[in-house]
Coordinates of C-alpha atoms in Angstrom, one line a residue:
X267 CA 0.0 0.0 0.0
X268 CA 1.7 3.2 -1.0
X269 CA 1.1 5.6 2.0
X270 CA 3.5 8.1 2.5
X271 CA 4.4 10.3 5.9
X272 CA 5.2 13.2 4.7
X273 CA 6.9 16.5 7.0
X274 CA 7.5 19.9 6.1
X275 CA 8.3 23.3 7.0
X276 CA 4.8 24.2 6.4
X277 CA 1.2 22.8 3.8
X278 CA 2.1 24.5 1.1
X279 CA 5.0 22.4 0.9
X280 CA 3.9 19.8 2.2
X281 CA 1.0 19.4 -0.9
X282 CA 3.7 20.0 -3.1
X283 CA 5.8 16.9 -2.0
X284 CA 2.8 14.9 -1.9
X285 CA 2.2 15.6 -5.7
X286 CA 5.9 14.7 -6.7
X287 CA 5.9 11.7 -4.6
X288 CA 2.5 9.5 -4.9
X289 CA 1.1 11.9 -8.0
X290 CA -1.8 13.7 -8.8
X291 CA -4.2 11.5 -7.6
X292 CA -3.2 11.6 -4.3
X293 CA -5.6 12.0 -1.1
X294 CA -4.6 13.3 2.3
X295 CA -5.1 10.6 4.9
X296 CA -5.0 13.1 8.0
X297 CA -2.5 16.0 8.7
X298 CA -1.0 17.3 12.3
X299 CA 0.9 20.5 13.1
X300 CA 4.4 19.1 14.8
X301 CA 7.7 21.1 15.8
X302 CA 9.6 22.2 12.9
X303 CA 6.2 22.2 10.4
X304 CA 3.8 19.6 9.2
X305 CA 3.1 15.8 9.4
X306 CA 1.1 14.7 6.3
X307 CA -0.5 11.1 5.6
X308 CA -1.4 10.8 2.1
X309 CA -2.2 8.0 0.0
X310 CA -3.1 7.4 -3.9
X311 CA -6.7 7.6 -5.0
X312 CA -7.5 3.6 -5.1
X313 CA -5.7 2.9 -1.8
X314 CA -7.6 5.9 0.4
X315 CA -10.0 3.5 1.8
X316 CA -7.6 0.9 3.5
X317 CA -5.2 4.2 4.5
X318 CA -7.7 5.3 6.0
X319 CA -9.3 2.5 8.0
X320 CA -5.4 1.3 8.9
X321 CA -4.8 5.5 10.5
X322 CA -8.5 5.2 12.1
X323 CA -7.3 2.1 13.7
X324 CA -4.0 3.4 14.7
X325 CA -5.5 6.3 16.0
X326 CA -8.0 4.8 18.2
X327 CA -5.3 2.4 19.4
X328 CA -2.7 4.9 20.4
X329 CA -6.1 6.6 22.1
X330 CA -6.5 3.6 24.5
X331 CA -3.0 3.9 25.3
X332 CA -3.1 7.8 26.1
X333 CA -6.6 6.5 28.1
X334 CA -4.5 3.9 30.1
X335 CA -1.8 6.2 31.0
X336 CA -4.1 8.9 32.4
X337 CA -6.0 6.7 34.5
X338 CA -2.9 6.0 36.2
X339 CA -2.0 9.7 37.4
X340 CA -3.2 11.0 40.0
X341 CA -6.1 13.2 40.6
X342 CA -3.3 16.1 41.6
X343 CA -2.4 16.0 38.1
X344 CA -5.5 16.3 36.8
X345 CA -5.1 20.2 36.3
X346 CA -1.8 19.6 33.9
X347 CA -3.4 17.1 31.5
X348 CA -6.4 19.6 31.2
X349 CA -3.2 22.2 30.4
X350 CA -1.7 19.6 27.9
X351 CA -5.1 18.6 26.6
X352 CA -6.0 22.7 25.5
X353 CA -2.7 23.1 24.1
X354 CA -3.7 20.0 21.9
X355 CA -6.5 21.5 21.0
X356 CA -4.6 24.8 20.1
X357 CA -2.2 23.6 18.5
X358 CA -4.9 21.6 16.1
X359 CA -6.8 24.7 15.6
X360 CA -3.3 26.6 14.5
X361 CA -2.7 23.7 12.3
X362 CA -6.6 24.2 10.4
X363 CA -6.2 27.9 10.6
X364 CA -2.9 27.9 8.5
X365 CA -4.2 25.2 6.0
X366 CA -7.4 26.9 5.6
X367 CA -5.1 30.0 4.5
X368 CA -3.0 28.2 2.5
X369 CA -4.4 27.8 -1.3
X370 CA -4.9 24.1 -2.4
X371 CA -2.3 22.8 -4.6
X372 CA -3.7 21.5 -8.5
X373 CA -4.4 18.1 -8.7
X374 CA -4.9 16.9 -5.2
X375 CA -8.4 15.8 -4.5
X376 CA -10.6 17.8 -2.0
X377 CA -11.3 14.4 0.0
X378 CA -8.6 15.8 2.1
X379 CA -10.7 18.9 3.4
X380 CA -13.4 16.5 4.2
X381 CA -10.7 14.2 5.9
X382 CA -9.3 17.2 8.2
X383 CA -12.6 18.0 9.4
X384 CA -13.4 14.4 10.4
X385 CA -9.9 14.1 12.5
X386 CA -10.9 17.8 14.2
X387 CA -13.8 15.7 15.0
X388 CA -12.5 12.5 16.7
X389 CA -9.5 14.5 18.5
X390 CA -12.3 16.6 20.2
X391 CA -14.6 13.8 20.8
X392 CA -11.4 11.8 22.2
X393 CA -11.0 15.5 24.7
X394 CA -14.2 15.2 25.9
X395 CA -14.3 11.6 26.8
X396 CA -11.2 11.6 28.5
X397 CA -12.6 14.5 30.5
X398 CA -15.6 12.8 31.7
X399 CA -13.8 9.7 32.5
X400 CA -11.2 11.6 34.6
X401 CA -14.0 12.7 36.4
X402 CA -16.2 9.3 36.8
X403 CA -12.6 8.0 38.0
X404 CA -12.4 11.3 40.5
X405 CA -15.9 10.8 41.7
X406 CA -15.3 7.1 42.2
X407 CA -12.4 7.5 45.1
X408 CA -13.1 6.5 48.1
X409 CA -13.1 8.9 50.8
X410 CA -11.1 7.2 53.3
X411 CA -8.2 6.8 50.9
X412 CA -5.7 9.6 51.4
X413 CA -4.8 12.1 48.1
X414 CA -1.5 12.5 47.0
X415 CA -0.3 16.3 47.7
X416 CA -1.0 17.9 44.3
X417 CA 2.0 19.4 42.4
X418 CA 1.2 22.7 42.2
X419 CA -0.9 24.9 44.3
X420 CA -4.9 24.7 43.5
X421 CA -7.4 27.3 44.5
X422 CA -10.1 24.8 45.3
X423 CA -9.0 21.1 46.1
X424 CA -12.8 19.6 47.3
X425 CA -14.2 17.3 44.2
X426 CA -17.0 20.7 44.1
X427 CA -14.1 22.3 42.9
X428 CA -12.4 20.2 40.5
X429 CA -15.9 19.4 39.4
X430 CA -16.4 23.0 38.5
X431 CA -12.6 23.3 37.0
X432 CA -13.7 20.4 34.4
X433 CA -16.7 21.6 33.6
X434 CA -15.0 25.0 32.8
X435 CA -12.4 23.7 30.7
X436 CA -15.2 21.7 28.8
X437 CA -17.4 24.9 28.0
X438 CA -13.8 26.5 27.2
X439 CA -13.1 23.4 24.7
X440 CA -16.5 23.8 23.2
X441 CA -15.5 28.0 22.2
X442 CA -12.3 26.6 20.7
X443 CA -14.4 24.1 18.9
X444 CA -16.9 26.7 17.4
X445 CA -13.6 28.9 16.8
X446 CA -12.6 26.0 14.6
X447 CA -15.5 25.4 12.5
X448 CA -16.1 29.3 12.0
X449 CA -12.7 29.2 11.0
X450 CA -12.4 26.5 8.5
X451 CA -16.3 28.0 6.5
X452 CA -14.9 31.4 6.0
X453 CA -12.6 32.6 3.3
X454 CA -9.0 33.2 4.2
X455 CA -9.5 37.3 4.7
X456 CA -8.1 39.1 1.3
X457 CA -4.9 40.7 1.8
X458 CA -4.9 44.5 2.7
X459 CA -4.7 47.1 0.4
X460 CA -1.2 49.2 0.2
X461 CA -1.5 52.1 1.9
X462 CA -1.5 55.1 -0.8
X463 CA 1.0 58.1 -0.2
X464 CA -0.5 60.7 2.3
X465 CA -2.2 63.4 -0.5
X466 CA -0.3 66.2 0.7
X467 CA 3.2 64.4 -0.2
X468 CA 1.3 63.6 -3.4
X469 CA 0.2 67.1 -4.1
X470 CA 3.9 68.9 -3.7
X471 CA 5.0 66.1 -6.7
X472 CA 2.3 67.2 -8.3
X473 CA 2.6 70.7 -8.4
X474 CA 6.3 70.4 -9.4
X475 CA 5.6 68.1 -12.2
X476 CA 2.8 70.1 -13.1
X477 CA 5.4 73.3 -12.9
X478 CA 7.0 71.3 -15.9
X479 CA 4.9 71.5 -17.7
X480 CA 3.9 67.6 -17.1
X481 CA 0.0 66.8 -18.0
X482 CA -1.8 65.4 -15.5
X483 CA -2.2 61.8 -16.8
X484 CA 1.5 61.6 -16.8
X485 CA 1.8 63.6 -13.4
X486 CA -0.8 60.5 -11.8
X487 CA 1.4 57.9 -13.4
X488 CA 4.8 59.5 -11.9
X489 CA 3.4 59.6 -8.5
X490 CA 1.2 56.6 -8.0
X491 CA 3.7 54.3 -6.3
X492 CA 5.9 56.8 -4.6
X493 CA 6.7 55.4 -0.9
X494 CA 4.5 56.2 2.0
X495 CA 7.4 56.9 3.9
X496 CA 10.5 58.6 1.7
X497 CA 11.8 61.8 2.1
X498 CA 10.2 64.8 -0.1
X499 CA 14.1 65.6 -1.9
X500 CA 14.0 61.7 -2.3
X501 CA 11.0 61.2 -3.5
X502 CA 11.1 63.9 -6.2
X503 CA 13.9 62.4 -7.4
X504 CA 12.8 59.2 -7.8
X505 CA 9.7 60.9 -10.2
X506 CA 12.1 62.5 -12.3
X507 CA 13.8 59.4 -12.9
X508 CA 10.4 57.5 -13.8
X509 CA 9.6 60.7 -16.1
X510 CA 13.3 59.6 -17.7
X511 CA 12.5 56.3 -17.9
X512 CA 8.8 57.0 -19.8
X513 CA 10.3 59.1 -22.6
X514 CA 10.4 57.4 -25.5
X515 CA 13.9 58.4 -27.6
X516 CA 15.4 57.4 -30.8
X517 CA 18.9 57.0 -28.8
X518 CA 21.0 56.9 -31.8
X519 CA 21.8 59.3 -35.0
X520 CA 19.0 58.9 -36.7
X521 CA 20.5 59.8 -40.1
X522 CA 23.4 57.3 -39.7
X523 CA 20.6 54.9 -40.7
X524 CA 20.8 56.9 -44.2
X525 CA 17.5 56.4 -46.8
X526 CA 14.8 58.9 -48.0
X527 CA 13.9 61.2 -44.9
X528 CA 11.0 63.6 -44.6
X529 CA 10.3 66.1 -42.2
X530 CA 6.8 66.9 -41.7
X531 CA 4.9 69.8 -39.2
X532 CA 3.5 73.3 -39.1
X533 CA 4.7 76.5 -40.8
X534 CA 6.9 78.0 -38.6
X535 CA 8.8 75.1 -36.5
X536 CA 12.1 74.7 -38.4
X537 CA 12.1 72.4 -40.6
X538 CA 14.3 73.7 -43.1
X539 CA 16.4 74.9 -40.5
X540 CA 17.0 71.5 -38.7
X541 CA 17.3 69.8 -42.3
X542 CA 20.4 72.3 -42.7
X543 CA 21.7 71.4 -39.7
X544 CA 21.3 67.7 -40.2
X545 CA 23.2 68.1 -43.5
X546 CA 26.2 70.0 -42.3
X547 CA 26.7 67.4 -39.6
X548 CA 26.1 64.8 -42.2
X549 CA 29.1 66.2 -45.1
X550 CA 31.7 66.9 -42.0
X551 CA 31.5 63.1 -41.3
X552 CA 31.0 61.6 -44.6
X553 CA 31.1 64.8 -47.6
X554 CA 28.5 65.6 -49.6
X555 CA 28.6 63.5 -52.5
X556 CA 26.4 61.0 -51.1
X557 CA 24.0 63.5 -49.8
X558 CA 20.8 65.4 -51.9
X559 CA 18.0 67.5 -50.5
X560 CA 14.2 67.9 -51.7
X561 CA 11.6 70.1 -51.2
X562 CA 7.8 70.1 -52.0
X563 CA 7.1 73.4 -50.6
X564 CA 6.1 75.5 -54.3
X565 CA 3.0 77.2 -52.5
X566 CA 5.3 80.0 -51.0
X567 CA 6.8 82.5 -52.9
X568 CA 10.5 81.5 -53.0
X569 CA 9.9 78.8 -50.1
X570 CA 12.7 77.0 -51.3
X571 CA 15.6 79.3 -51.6
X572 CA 16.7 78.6 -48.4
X573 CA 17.9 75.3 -48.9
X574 CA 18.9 76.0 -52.3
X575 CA 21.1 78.2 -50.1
X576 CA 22.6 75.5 -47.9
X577 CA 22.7 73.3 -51.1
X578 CA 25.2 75.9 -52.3
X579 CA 27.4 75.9 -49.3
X580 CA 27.6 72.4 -48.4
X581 CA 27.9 71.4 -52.2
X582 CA 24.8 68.9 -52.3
X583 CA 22.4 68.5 -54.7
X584 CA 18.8 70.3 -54.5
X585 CA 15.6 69.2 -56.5
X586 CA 12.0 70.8 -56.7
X587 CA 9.0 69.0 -56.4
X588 CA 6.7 70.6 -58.7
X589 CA 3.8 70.1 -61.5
X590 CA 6.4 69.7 -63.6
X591 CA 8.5 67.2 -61.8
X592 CA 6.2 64.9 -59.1
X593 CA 7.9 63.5 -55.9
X594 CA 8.5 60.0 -57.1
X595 CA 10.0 60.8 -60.2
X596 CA 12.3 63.0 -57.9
X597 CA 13.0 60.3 -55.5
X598 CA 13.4 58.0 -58.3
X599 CA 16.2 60.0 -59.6
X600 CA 18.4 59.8 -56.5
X601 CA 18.0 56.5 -55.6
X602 CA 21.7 56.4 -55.9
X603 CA 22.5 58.7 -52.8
X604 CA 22.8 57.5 -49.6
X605 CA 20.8 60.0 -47.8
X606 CA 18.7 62.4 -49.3
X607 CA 16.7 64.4 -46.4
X608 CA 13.2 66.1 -47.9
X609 CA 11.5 69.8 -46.8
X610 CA 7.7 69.5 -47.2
X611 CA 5.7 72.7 -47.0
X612 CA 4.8 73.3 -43.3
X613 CA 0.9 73.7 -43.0
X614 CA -2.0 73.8 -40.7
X615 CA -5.1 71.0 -40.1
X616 CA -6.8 74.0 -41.7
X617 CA -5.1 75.1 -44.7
X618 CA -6.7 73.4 -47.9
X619 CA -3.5 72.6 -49.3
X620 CA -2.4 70.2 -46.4
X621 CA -4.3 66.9 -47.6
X622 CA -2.7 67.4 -50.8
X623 CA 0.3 67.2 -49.0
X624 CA -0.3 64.4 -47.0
X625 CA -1.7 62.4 -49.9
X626 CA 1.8 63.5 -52.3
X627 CA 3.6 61.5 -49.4
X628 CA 1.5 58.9 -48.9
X629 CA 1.6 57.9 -53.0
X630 CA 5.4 57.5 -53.1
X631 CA 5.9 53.8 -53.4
X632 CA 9.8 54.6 -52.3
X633 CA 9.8 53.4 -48.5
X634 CA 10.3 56.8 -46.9
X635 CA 10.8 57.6 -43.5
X636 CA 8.9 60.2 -41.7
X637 CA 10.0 62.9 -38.9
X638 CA 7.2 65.2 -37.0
X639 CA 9.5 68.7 -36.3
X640 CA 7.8 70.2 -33.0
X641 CA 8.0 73.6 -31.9
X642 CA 8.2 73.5 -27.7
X643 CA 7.1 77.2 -28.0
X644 CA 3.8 75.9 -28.9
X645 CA 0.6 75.6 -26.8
X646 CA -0.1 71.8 -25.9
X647 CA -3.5 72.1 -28.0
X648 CA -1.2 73.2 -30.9
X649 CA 0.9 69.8 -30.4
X650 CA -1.8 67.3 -29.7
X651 CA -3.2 69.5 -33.7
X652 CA 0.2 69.0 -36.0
X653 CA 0.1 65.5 -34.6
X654 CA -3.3 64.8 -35.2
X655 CA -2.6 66.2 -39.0
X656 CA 0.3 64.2 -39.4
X657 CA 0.0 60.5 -37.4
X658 CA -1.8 59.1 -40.7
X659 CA 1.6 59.1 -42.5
X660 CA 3.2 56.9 -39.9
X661 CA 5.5 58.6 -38.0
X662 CA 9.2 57.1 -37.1
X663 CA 9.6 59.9 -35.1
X664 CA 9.8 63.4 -33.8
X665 CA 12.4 66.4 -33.9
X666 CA 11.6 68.8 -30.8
X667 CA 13.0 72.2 -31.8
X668 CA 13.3 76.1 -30.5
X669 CA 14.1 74.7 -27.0
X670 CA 15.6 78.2 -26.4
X671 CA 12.6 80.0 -27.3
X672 CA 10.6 77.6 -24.8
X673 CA 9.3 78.5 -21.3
X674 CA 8.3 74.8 -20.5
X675 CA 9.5 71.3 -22.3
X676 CA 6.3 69.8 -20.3
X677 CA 4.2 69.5 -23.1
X678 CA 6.3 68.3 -25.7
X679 CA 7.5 65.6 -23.5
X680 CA 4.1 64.8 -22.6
X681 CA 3.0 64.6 -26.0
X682 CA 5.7 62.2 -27.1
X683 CA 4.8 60.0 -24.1
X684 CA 1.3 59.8 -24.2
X685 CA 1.3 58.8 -28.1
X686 CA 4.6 57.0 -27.5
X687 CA 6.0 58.9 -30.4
X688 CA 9.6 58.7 -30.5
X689 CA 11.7 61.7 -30.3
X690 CA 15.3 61.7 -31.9
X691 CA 16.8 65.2 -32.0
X692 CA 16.1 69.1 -30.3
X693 CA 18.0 72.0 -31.9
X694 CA 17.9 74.8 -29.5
X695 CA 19.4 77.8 -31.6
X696 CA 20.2 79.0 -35.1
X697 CA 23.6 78.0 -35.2
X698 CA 24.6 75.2 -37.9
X699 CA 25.5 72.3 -37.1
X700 CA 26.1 73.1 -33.6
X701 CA 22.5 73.5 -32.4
X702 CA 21.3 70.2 -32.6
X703 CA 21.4 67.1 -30.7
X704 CA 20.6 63.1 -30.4
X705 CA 18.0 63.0 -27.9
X706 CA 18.7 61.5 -24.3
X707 CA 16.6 61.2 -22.0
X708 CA 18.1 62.3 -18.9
X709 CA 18.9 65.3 -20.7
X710 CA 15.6 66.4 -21.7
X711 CA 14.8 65.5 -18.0
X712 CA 17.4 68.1 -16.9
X713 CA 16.4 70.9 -19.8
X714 CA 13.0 70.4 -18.6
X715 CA 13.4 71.4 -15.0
X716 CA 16.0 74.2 -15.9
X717 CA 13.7 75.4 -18.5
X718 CA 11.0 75.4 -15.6
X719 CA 13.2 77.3 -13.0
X720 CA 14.3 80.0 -15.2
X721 CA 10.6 80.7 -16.1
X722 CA 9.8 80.8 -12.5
X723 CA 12.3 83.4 -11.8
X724 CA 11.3 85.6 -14.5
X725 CA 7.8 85.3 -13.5
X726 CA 9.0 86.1 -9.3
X727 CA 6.3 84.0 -8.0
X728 CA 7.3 84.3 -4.5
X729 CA 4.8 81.8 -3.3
X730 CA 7.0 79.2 -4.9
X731 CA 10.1 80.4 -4.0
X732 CA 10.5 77.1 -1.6
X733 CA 9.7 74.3 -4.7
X734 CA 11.8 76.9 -6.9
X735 CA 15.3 76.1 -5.2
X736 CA 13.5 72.0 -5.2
X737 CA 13.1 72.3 -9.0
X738 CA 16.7 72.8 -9.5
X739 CA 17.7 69.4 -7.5
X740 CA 17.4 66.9 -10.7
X741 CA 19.0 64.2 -9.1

């Protein structure tokens, strides 16, 4: 018969190695809470009836022993078997309380359940018939034979008074019984819920974030898990560095990847400025011959002498796409370039001639990548529009430019989080090449909060002179 005694630290365990060893099918004979952990008695499926019949039998004759024994003591030491007999009984109701906490383990059958109930049965039945015979045998003395002196010191020592100490401990047994069952029918109790960060704590990271120019969706996000307990400095450090880690960054030069690249966005942002910039860079490191520039911008009166400009000083190429010459028979033609960087006319959702843009882009069959340029001088609404405009194209990117001419980086970096839109350079000035950078992330981190403390000053906002000198700790 394959019945296995099984003892562990604690039933969690103690399931488990009773699924290794006898299997999925296996039943739990009886368990018992012993000094280190957990004695389990389990047996497979087809063999549950004669484990448990050969247990019962065991049990009941190690119960006539325990019987024997106690008839022999003394009525003096009645008072420490009642002692030993309650800590029994604790001990089995620790024993239920832990395994009706711990979650059953897949596969074992739920006889066992049914099994632990039935032993919390017999073990208090086998209690309260010991109690009553200890008191038949107590009643039965005779009077004229002398007690032995009892061990320890009793209040009462008459039989009224051991009566009434018996009869006690039975009503006491009884509660602890009732504890047991109530304990075993109801649910373990579902874990508490973590205690949120006090809101004033919350509100200070909020206002600073918000003095970013953070939106609130992100601001909620940065702040939800802060510590009850850390330190305000600490704490606003550790949101900056979760607003680094959410910002979403090319990482790399993005023209090192060469191919067809076309910068999209309003009038006004910098396109043609950043393009310039990206080609200097571009001829310093590898020359121009590999290099070409395009522009679709013909609805503006000389719209495209500017580049023609920096075509001239950097010695690259510079074609027109026109009525006369369409963008794919442009492309087509300078296939053989490595890079060739294309200005599109910057428009407005409103302007009529913007669709016709979007659609001249979209009917390239060339695989073109596309760049959303991004004034941070512009209102949030004004953002959330030129992407709204553009996203239909299918944006690789973003360029976020005129950081110099910005009183808050907030809402570009919001933007670019909230539609995960990667960004890969800012330009902050008119100088070529040198006003332009890969994006990192802790250094838009660090341009945002100086970008936010200078604004502050200028504005004197005395009120916030305290989270002013706070701003300028990044970390």
């Amino acid at each position: 018969m394959k019945v296995k005694r099984i003892f562990a630290p604690d039933m969690r365990q103690a399931m488990r190695r009773v699924r290794e060893e006898i299997g999925p099918d296996a039943v739990i004979v009886s368990n018992h809470r012993v000094a280190g952990g957990v004695e389990v008695v389990a047996a497979h499926e087809h063999e549950y009836e004669a484990a448990q019949a050969e247990f019962k039998r065991q049990g009941q004759e190690r119960r006539r022993r325990e019987e024997q024994l106690q008839r022999q003591h003394s009525a003096g030491r009645q008072g420490a078997g009642l002692d030993d007999e309650m800590r029994k009984v604790r001990a089995r109701i620790a024993a239920a309380q832990q395994q009706a906490a711990s979650p059953a383990e897949p596969g074992l059958d739920v006889v066992r359940n049914r099994q632990i109930e039935s032993d919390e049965d017999d073990e208090m039945r086998s209690i309260l018939e010991t109690l009553k015979a200890r008191q038949q045998a107590r009643i039965a003395v005779p009077a004229d034979v002398p007690e032995p002196a009892p061990r320890r010191p009793a209040p009462e020592s008459a039989d009224g008074g051991d009566h009434r100490m018996i009869v006690t401990m039975q009503q006491e047994i009884q509660q602890l019984r009732a504890m047991l069952e109530s304990q075993l029918k109801s649910p373990p109790p579902a874990a508490p819920a973590p205690r949120s960060q006090p809101p004033v704590a919350q509100a200070k990271l909020s206002r600073r974030l918000d003095s970013l120019g953070i939106g609130a969706r992100v601001v909620r996000h940065l702040v939800a898990d802060i510590e009850q307990d850390i330190e305000l400095d600490k704490a606003w450090r550790g949101s900056l560095a979760r607003l680094s880690d959410a910002i979403p960054v090319v990482g790399e030069e993005f023209i090192e990847r060469g191919g067809m690249v076309a910068f999209v966005g309003p009038t006004g942002v910098g396109k043609t400025t950043t393009i310039g910039k990206l080609a200097a860079r571009y001829v310093l490191r590898y020359g121009s011959s590999s290099l070409a520039l395009v522009t679709t911008d013909s609805y503006r009166i000389a719209a495209h002498e500017q580049l023609r400009t920096f075509g001239r000083i950097l010695d690259v190429p510079v074609r027109v796409a026109d009525e006369n010459h369409s963008l794919e028979e442009v492309l087509q033609s300078l296939r053989g370039k490595r890079l060739v960087l294309i200005d599109t006319a910057g428009m407005s959702a409103s302007e009529p001639h913007t669709g016709e843009q979007i659609e001249l882009l979209k009917s390239v069959p060339l695989r073109m990548k596309k760049l959303l340029v991004l004034s941070c001088s512009s209102q949030r609404r004004v953002l959330e529009s030129a992407y709204d405009t553009y996203r239909g194209l299918g944006l690789n990117g973003c360029v976020l430019s005129k950081l110099d001419e910005s009183g808050s980086l907030g809402e570009a970096l919001t933007l670019a989080i909230e539609k995960q839109l990667p960004i890969a350079y800012v330009t902050d000035g008119q100088k070529i090449p040198d006003d332009i950078g890969v994006a990192r992330r802790h250094d838009l981190v660090s341009r945002a909060v100086v970008t936010a403390q200078k604004a502050l000053e200028r504005e004197q906002q005395s009120g916030d002179e305290p989270d002013l000198a706070f701003i300028g700790r990044t970390g």
